[in-house]
Short mmCIF file of C-alpha atoms and ligand atoms in Angstrom, two decimals:
data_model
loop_
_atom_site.label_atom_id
_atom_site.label_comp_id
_atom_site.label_asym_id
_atom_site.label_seq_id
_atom_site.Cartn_x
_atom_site.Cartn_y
_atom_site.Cartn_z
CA UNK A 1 22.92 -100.52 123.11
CA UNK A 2 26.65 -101.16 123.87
CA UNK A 3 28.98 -99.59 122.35
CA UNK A 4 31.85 -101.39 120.56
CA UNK A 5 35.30 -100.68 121.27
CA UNK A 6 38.71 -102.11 120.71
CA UNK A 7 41.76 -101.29 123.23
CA UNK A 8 45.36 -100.95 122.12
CA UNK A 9 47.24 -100.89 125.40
CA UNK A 10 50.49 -101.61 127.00
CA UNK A 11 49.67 -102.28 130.17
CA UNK A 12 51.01 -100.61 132.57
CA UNK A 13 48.95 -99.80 135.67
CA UNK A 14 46.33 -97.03 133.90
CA UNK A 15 46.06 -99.31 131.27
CA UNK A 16 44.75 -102.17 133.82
CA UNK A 17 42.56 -99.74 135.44
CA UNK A 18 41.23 -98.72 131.62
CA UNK A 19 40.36 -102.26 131.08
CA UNK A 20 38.51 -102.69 134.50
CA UNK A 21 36.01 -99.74 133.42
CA UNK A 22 35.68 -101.01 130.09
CA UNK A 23 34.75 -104.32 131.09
CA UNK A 24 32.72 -103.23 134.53
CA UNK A 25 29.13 -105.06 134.11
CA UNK A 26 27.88 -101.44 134.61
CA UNK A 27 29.26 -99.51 132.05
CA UNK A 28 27.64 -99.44 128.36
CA UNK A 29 30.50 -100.91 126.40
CA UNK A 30 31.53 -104.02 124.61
CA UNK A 31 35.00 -105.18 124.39
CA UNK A 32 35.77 -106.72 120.75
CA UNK A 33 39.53 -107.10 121.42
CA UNK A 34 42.27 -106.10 123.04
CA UNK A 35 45.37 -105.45 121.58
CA UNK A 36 48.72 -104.86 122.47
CA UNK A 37 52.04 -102.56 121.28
CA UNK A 38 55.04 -101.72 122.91
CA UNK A 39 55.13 -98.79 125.00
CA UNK A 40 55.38 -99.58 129.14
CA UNK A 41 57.95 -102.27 128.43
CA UNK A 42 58.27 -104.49 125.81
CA UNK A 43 55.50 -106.24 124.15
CA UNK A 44 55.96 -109.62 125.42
CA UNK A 45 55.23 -108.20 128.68
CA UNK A 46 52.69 -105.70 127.91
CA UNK A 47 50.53 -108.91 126.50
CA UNK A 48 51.43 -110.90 129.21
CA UNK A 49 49.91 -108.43 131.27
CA UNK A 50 47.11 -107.70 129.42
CA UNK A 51 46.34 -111.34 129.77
CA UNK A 52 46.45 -111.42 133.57
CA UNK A 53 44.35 -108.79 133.63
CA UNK A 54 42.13 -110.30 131.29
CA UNK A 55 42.07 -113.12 133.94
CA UNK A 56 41.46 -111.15 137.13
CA UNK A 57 38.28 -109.22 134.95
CA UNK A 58 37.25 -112.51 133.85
CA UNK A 59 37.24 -111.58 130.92
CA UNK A 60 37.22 -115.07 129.01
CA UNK A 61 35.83 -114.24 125.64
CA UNK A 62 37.62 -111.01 124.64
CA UNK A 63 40.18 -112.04 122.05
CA UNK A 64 43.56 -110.55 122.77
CA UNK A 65 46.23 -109.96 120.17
CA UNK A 66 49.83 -109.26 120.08
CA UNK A 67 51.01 -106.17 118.29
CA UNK A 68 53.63 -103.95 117.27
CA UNK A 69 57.34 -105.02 118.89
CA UNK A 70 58.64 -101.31 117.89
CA UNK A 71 57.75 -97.96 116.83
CA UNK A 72 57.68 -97.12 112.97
CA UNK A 73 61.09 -95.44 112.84
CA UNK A 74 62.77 -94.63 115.91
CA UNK A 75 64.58 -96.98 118.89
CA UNK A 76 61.85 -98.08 121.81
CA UNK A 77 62.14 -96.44 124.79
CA UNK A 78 60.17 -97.56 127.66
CA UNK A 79 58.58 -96.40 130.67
CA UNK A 80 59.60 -99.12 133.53
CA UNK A 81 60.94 -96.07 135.91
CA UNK A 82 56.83 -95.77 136.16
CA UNK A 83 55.56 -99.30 135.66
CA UNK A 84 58.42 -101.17 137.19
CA UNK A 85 60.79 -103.42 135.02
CA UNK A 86 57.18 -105.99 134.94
CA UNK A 87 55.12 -103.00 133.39
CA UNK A 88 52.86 -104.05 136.92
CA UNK A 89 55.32 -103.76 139.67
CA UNK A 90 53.63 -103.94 142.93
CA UNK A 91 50.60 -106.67 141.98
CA UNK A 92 50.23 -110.44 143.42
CA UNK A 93 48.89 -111.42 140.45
CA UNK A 94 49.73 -114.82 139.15
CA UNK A 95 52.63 -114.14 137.17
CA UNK A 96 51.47 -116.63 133.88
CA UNK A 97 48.39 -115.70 132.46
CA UNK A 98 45.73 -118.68 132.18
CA UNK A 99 44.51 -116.76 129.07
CA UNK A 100 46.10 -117.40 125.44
CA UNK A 101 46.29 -115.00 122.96
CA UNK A 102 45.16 -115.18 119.32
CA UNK A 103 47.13 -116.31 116.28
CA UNK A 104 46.39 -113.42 114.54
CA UNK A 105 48.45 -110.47 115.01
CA UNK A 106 46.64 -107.11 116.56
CA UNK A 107 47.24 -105.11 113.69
CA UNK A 108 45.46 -108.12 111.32
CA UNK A 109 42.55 -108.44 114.11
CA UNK A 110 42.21 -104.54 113.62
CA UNK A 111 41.61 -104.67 110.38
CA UNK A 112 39.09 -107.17 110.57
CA UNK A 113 36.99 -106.52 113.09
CA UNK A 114 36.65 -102.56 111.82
CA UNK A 115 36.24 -103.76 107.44
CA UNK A 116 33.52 -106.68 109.33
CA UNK A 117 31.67 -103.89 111.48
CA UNK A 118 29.06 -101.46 110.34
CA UNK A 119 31.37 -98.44 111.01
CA UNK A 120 30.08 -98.31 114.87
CA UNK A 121 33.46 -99.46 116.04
CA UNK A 122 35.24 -97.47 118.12
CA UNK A 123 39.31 -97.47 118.65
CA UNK A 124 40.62 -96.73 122.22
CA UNK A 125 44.43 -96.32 122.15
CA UNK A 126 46.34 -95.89 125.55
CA UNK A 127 49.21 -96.41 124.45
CA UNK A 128 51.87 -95.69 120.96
CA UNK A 129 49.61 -95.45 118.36
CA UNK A 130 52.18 -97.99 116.03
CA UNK A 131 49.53 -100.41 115.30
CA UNK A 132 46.95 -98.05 114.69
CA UNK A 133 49.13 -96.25 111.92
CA UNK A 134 50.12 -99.50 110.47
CA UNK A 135 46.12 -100.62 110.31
CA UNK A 136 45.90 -97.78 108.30
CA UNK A 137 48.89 -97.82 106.39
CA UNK A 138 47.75 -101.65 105.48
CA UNK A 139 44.39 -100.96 104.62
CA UNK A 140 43.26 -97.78 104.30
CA UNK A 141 39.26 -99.04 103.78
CA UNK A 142 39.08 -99.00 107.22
CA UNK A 143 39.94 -95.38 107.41
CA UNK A 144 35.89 -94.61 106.63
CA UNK A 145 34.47 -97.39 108.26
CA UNK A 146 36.17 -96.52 112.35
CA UNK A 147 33.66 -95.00 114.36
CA UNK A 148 36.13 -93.00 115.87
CA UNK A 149 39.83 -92.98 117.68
CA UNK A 150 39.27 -91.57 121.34
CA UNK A 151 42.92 -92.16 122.64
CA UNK A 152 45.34 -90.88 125.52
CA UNK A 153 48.04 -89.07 124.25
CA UNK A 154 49.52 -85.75 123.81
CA UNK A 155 48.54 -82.53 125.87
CA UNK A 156 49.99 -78.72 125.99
CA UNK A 157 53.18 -80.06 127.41
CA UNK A 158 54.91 -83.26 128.03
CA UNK A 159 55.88 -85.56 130.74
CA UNK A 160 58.12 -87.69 128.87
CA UNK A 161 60.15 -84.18 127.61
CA UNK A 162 59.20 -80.71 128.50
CA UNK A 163 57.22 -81.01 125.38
CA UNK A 164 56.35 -84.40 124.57
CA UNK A 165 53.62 -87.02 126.65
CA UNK A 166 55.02 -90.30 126.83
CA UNK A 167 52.93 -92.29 124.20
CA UNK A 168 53.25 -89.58 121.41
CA UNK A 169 56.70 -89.53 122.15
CA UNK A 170 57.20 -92.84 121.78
CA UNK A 171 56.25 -93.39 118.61
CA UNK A 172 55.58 -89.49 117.00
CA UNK A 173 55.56 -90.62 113.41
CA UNK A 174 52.79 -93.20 114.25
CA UNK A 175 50.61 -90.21 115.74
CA UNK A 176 51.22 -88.13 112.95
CA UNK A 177 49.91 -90.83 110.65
CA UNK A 178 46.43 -90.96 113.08
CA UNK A 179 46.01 -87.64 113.37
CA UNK A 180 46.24 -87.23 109.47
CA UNK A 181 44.33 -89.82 108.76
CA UNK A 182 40.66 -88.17 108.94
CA UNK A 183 39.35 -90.37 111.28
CA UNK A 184 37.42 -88.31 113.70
CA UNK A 185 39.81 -88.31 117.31
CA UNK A 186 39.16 -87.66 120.42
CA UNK A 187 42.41 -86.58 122.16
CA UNK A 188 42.71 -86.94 125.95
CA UNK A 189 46.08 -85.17 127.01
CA UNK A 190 48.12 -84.65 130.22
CA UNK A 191 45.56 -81.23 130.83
CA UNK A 192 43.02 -82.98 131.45
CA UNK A 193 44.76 -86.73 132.67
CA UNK A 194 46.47 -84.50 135.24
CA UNK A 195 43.23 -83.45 136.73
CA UNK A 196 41.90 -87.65 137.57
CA UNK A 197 44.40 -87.07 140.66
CA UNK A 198 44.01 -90.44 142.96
CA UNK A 199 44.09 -88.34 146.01
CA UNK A 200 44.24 -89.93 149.77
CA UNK A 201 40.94 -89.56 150.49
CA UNK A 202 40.01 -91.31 147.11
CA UNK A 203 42.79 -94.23 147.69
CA UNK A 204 41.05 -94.23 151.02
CA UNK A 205 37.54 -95.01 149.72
CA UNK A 206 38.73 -97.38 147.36
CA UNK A 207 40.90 -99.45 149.78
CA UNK A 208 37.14 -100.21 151.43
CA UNK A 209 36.02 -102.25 148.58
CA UNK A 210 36.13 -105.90 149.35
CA UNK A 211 36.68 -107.65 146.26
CA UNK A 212 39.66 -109.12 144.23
CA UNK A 213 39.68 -106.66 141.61
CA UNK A 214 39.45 -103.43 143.60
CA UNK A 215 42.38 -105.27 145.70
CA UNK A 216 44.54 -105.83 143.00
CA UNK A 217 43.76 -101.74 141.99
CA UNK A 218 44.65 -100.73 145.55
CA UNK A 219 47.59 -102.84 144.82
CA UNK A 220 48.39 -101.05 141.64
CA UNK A 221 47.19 -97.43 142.40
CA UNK A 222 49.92 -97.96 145.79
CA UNK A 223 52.80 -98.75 143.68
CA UNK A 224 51.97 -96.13 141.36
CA UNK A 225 51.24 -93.51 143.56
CA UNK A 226 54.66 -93.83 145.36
CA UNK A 227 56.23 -92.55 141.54
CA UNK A 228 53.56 -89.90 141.19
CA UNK A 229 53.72 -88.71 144.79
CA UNK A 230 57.63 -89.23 145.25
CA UNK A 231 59.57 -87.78 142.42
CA UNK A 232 56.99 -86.81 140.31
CA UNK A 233 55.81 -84.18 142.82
CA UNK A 234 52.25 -84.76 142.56
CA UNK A 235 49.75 -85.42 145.50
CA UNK A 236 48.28 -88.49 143.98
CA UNK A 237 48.77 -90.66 140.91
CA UNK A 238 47.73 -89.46 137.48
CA UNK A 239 45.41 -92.13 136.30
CA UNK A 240 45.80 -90.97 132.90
CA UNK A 241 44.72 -94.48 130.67
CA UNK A 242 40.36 -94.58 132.20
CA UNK A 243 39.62 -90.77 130.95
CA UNK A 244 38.98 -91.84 126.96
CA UNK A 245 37.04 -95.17 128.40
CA UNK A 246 34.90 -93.07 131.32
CA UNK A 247 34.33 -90.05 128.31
CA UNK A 248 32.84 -93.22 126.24
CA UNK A 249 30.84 -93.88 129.46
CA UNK A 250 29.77 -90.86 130.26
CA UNK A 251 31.06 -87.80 127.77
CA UNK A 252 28.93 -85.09 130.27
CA UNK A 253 32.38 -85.12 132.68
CA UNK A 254 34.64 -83.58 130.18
CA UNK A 255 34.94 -80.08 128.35
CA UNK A 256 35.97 -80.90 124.95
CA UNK A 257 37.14 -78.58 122.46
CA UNK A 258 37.14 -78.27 118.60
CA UNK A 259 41.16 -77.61 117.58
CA UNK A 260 44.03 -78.51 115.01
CA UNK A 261 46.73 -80.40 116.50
CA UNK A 262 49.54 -81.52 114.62
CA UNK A 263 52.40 -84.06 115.71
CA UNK A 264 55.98 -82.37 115.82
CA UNK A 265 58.14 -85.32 114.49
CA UNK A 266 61.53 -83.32 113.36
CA UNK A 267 62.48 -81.56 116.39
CA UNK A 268 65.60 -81.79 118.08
CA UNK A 269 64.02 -81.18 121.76
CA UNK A 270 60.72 -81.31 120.65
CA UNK A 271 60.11 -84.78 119.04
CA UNK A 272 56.94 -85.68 119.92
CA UNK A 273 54.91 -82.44 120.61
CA UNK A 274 51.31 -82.37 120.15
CA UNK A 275 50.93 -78.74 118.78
CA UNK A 276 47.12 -77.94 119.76
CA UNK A 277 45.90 -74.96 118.03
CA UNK A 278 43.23 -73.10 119.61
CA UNK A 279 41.35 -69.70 119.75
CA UNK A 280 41.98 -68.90 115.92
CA UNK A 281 45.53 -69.16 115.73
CA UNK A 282 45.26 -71.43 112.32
CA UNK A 283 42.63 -71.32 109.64
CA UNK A 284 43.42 -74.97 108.70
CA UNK A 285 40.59 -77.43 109.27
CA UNK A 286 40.33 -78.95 112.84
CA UNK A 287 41.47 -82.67 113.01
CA UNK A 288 40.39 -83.01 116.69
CA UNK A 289 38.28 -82.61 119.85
CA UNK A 290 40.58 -81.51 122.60
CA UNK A 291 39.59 -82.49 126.09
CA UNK A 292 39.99 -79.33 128.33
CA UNK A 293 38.46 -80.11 131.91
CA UNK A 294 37.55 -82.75 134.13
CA UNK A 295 34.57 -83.18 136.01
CA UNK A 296 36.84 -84.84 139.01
CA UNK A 297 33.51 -85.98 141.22
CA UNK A 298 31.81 -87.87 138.48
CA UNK A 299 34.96 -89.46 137.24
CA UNK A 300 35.84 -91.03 140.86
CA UNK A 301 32.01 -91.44 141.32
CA UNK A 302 32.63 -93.47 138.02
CA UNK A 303 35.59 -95.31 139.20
CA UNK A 304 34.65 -96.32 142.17
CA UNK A 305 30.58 -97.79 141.67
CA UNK A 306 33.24 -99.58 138.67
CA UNK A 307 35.41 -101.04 140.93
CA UNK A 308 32.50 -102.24 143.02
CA UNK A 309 30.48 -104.00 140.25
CA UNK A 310 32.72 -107.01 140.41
CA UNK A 311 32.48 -109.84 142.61
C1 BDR B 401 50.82 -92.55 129.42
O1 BDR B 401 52.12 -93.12 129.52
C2 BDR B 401 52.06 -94.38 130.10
O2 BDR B 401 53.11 -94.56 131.00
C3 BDR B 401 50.70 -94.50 130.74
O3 BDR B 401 50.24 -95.84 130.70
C4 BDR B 401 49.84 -93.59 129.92
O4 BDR B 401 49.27 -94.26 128.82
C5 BDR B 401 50.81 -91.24 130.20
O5 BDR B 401 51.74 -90.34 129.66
CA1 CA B 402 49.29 -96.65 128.64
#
């Protein structure tokens, strides 16, 4: 049976390439919503972009809604010196969405679909985790009743600051509300985003595949790359956003481990930091499974049968 997800994104080109797994023919999942929160750029964007994807996946009956304009507490600050000042720099895409979004805003539709589900729904955030923390904040039944939160976010040290990763960062009080919350997470951090490198001789296979999604990818993995490969000093981009969706997919291509992690939200350099507590350094329960490796030949295997399942 497929299972049911809901993704809170800001898309952003890893967030475009999480939806195309999710909503590859192939894989075993079914999209309830999307939903959308600041993070990339601003939220009017980040839905607008979520909606062209939505249109290039064909993915008519997904409802998409609108979330969070800010974090919680502190100012927005976006990522557009990685996504471009569109969030999708570098795509042809048709630049107004055929697709509407719902009345209903995401953090409403949240609530909803999890209190009308039979607890087998599962949350996949790739990007702040506002909305999240304010579905819980708003109605804490759902708290028992989500399947589980398998998000991107966090690791042993940061990209956005030495110690913070970009989404936590954004929004650290929001994360510290999710990880508290009991809900069992899934945490998939820079260690192991780091390792789905989109490497020349991957870009090389994918550039083969003759279809419009895979060319709007090659599109979007070419603009990104440039950042990752140029002053990020990486040899490929990180596609950080498709790890939680390909662990849902297949969970065999990723060491996971059992840890506390708690969200540092008082710092003065260190706002943001996911502090992951392993080997026995904390007797406090574990509020998380940690992913630790990468099995890099059955993600891209993954990937790239994904990318050819559309037409
Ligand atoms: C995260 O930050 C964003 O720029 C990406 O979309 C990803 O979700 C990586 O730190
Ligand atoms: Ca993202």
């Amino acid at each position: 049976m497929n299972r049911r997800i809901i993704l809170d994104c800001d898309p952003g080109h890893d967030d475009a390439m999480a939806m195309m797994l999710a909503a590859s023919k192939l894989n075993n999942l079914k999209l309830e919503a999307i939903t959308t929160v600041a993070g990339n750029v601003d939220v009017e964007k980040n839905t607008n972009n979520a909606l062209r994807i939505c249109d290039l996946l064909g993915l008519n009956d997904v409802p998409v809604a609108k979330g969070a304009a800010q974090p919680l507490i502190r100012k927005m600050k976006a990522a557009a010196h990685v996504h471009g000042q569109s969030g999708l720099d570098g795509t042809t895409l048709p630049v107004e969405p055929f697709k509407q979004i719902v009345k209903q805003h995401a953090v409403d539709l949240i609530i909803e679909k999890i209190i009308d589900s039979d607890g087998d729904i599962t949350i996949v955030p790739t990007g702040p985790l506002t909305n999240i923390a304010l579905a819980i904040r708003k109605e804490p039944k759902i708290i028992p009743k989500i399947k589980e939160i398998v998000l991107m976010g966090g690791g042993t040290y940061g990209n956005r600051t030495p110690a913070a990763e970009f989404n936590i960062y954004v929004d650290a009080e929001a994360a510290k509300i999710v990880l508290e919350s009991g809900v069992p997470i899934e945490m998939f951090g820079l260690d192991v985003t780091h390792q789905a490198l989109a490497t020349s001789d991957r870009m090389m296979e994918m550039s083969a595949i003759n279809n419009p999604v895979a060319k709007a990818v090659m599109q979007m993995m070419n603009f990104y790359s440039q950042i990752y490969q140029g002053k990020l000093g990486f040899t490929g981009a990180a596609v950080h956003d498709p790890c939680p969706v390909a662990y849902l997919i297949d969970p065999t291509m990723f060491e996971m481990e059992r840890v506390r992690i708690d969200i540092e939200t008082k710092g003065e350099f260190t706002y943001g930091m996911t502090c992951v507590y392993t080997n026995g350094m904390t007797d406090r329960e574990p509020n998380a499974n940690f992913a630790r490796t990468l099995n890099q030949d059955k993600f891209w295997d993954l990937f790239i049968r994904s990318l050819k399942s559309y037409s």
